[in-house]
Short mmCIF file of C-alpha atoms and ligand atoms in Angstrom, two decimals:
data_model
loop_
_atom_site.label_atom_id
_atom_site.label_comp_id
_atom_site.label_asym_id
_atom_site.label_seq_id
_atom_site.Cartn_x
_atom_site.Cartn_y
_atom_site.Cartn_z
CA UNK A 4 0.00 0.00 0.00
CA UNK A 5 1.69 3.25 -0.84
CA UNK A 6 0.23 6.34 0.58
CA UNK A 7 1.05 9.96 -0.52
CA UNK A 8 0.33 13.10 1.71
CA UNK A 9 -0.57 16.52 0.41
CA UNK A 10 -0.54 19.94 1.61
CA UNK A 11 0.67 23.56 0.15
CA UNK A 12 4.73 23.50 0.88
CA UNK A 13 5.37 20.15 1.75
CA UNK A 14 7.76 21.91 4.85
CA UNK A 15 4.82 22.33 7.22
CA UNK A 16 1.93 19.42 7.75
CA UNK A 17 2.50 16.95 4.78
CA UNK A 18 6.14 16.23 5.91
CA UNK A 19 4.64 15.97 9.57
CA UNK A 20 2.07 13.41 8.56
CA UNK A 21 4.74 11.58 6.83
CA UNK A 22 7.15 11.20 9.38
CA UNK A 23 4.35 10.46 12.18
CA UNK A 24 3.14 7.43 10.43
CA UNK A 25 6.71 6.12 9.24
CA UNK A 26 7.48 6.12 12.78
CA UNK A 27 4.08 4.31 13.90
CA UNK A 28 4.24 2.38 11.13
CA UNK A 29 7.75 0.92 11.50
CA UNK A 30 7.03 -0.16 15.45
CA UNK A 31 3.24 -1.28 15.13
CA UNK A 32 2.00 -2.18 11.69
CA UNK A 33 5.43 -3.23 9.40
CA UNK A 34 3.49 -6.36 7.95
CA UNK A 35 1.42 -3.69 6.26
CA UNK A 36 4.92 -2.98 4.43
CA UNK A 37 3.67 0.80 3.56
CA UNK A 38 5.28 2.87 1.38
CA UNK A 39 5.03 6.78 2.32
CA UNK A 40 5.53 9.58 0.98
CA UNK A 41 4.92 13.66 0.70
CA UNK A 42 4.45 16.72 -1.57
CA UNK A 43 2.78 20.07 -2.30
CA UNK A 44 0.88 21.45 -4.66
CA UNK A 45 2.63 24.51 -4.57
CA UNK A 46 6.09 25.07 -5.58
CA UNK A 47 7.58 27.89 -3.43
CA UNK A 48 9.90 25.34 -1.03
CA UNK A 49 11.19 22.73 -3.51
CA UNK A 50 14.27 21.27 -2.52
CA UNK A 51 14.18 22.39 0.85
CA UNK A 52 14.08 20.97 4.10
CA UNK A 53 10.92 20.74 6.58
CA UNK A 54 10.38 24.05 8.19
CA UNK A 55 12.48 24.35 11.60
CA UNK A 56 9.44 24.70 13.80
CA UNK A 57 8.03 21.45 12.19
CA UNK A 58 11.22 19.84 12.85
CA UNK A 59 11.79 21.02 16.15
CA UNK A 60 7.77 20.44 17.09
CA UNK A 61 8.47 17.00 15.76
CA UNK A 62 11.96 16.07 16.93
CA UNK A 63 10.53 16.85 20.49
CA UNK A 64 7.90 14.02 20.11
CA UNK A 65 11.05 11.65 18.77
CA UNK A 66 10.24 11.97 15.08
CA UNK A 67 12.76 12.53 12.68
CA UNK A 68 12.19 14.80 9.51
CA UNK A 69 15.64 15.67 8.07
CA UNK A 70 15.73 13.56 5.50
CA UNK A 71 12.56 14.70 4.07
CA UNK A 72 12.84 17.82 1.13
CA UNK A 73 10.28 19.21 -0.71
CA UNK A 74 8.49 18.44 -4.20
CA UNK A 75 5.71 19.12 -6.12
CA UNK A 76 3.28 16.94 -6.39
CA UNK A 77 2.91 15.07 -10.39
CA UNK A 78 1.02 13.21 -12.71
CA UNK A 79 2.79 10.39 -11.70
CA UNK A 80 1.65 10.09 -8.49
CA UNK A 81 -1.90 9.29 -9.10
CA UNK A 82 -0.83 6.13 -10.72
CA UNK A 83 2.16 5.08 -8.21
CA UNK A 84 0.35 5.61 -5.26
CA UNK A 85 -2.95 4.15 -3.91
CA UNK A 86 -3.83 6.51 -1.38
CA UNK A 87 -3.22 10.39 -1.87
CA UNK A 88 -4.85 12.57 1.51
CA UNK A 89 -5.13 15.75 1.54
CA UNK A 90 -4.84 18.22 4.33
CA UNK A 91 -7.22 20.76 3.74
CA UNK A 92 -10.18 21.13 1.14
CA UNK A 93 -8.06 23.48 -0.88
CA UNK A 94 -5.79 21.29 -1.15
CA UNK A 95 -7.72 18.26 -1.98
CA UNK A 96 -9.75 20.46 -4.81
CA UNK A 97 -6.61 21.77 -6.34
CA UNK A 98 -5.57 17.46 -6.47
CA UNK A 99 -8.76 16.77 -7.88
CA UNK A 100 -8.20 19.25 -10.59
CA UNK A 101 -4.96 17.92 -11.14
CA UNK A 102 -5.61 14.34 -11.02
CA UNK A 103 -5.24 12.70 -14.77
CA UNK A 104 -8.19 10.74 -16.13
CA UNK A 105 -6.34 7.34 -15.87
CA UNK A 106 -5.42 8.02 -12.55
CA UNK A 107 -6.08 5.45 -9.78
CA UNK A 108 -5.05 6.94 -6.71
CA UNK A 109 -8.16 7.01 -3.99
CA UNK A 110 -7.76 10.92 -2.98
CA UNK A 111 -9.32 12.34 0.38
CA UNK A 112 -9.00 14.03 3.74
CA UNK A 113 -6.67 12.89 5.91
CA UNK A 114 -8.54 13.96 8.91
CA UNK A 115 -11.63 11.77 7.85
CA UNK A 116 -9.51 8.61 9.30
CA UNK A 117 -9.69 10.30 12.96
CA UNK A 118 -13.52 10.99 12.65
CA UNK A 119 -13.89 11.09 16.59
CA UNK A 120 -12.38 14.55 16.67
CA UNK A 121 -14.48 16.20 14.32
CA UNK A 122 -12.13 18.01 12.27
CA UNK A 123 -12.08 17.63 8.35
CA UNK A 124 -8.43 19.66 7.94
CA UNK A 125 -5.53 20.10 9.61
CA UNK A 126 -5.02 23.96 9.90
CA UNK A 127 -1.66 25.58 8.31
CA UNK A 128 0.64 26.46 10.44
CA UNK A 129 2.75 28.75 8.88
CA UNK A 130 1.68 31.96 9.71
CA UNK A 131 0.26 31.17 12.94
CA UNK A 132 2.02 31.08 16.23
CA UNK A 133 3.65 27.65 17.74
CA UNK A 134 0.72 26.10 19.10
CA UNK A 135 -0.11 25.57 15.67
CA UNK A 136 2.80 22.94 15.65
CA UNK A 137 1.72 20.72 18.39
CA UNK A 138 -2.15 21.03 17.08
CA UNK A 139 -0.68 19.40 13.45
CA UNK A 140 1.48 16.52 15.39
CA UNK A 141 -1.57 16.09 17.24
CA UNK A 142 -4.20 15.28 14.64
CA UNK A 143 -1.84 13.84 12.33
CA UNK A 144 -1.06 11.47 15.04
CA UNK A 145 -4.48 10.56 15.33
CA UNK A 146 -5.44 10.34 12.02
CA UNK A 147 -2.12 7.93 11.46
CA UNK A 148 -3.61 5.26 14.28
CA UNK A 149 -7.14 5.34 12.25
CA UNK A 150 -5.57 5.05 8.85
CA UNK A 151 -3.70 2.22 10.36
CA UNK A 152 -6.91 0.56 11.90
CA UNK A 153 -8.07 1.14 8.39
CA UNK A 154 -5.57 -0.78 6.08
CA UNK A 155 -5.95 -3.55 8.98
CA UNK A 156 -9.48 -3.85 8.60
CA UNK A 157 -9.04 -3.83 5.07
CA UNK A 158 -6.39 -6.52 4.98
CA UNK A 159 -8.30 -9.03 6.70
CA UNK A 160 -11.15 -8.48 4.94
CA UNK A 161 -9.22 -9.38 1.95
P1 4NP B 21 2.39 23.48 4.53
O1 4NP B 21 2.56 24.96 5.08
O2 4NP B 21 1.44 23.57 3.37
O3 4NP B 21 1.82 22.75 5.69
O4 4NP B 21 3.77 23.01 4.14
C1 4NP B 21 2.92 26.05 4.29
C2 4NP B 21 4.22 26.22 3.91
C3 4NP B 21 4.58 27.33 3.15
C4 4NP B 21 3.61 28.23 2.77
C5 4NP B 21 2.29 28.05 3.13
C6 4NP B 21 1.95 26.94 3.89
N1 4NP B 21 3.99 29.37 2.02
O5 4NP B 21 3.09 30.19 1.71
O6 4NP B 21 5.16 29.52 1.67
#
């Protein structure tokens, strides 16, 4: 199962998201062998590392983001990947616009996987102050246990 996150930069909550569920991933769920992965939709950080209050928000809750670096997200990715979730609405429109018409990537909120907190995105941070960190870690670390559940279900079901 490969599973690609999406938000504007790809420094603030898709690299977040990504690292949070490669580190759950790894200790409680390797037999689902998941590949993960991030990207924008926007250009304006390519190349560059995660911001340094995501990575500093994150190292302090023992994930490590400094391997990730920004890209854009392509047409490619709606074939290679079979999950792509999307931060925010805006976000998730601008994929659907994008998305090519042999594509078979499933695209949606990532939020709707933690539906117990009621929240359909997870807010940018970027301009905000740095609660705004710890509020991304902690949805994203919800949402990661439900997609998790999710595959699970899925997999025995199969
Ligand atoms: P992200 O946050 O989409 O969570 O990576 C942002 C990063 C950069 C900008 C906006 C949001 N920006 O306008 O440069």
């Amino acid at each position: 199962m490969k599973v690609l996150f999406i938000c504007l930069g790809n420094i603030c909550r898709s690299p977040t998201a990504e690292g949070v569920l490669r580190s759950i991933a790894a200790r409680e769920a390797a037999d689902l062998e998941l590949e993960i992965d991030s990207a924008g939709t926007a250009g304006y950080h390519v190349g560059a590392a995660p911001d340094p209050r995501t990575s500093a928000a994150a190292a302090r809750r023992g994930y490590d983001l400094s391997a990730l670096r920004a890209r854009v997200v392509e047409p490619e990715d709606f074939q290679r990947f079979d999950l792509i979730l999307a931060m925010d609405e805006d976000n998730l429109r601008t994929l659907r616009r994008r998305a090519p018409a042999t594509g078979r990537a499933h695209l949606q909120l990532y939020m709707e996987f933690a539906p117990e907190l009621e929240v359909r995105e997870v807010p940018d941070p970027y301009y905000g102050g740095p609660n705004g960190f710890e509020e991304v870690l902690d949805l994203v670390e919800h949402a990661a246990r439900g997609l998790i559940r999710h595959l699970r279900q899925r997999s025995r079901a199969a």
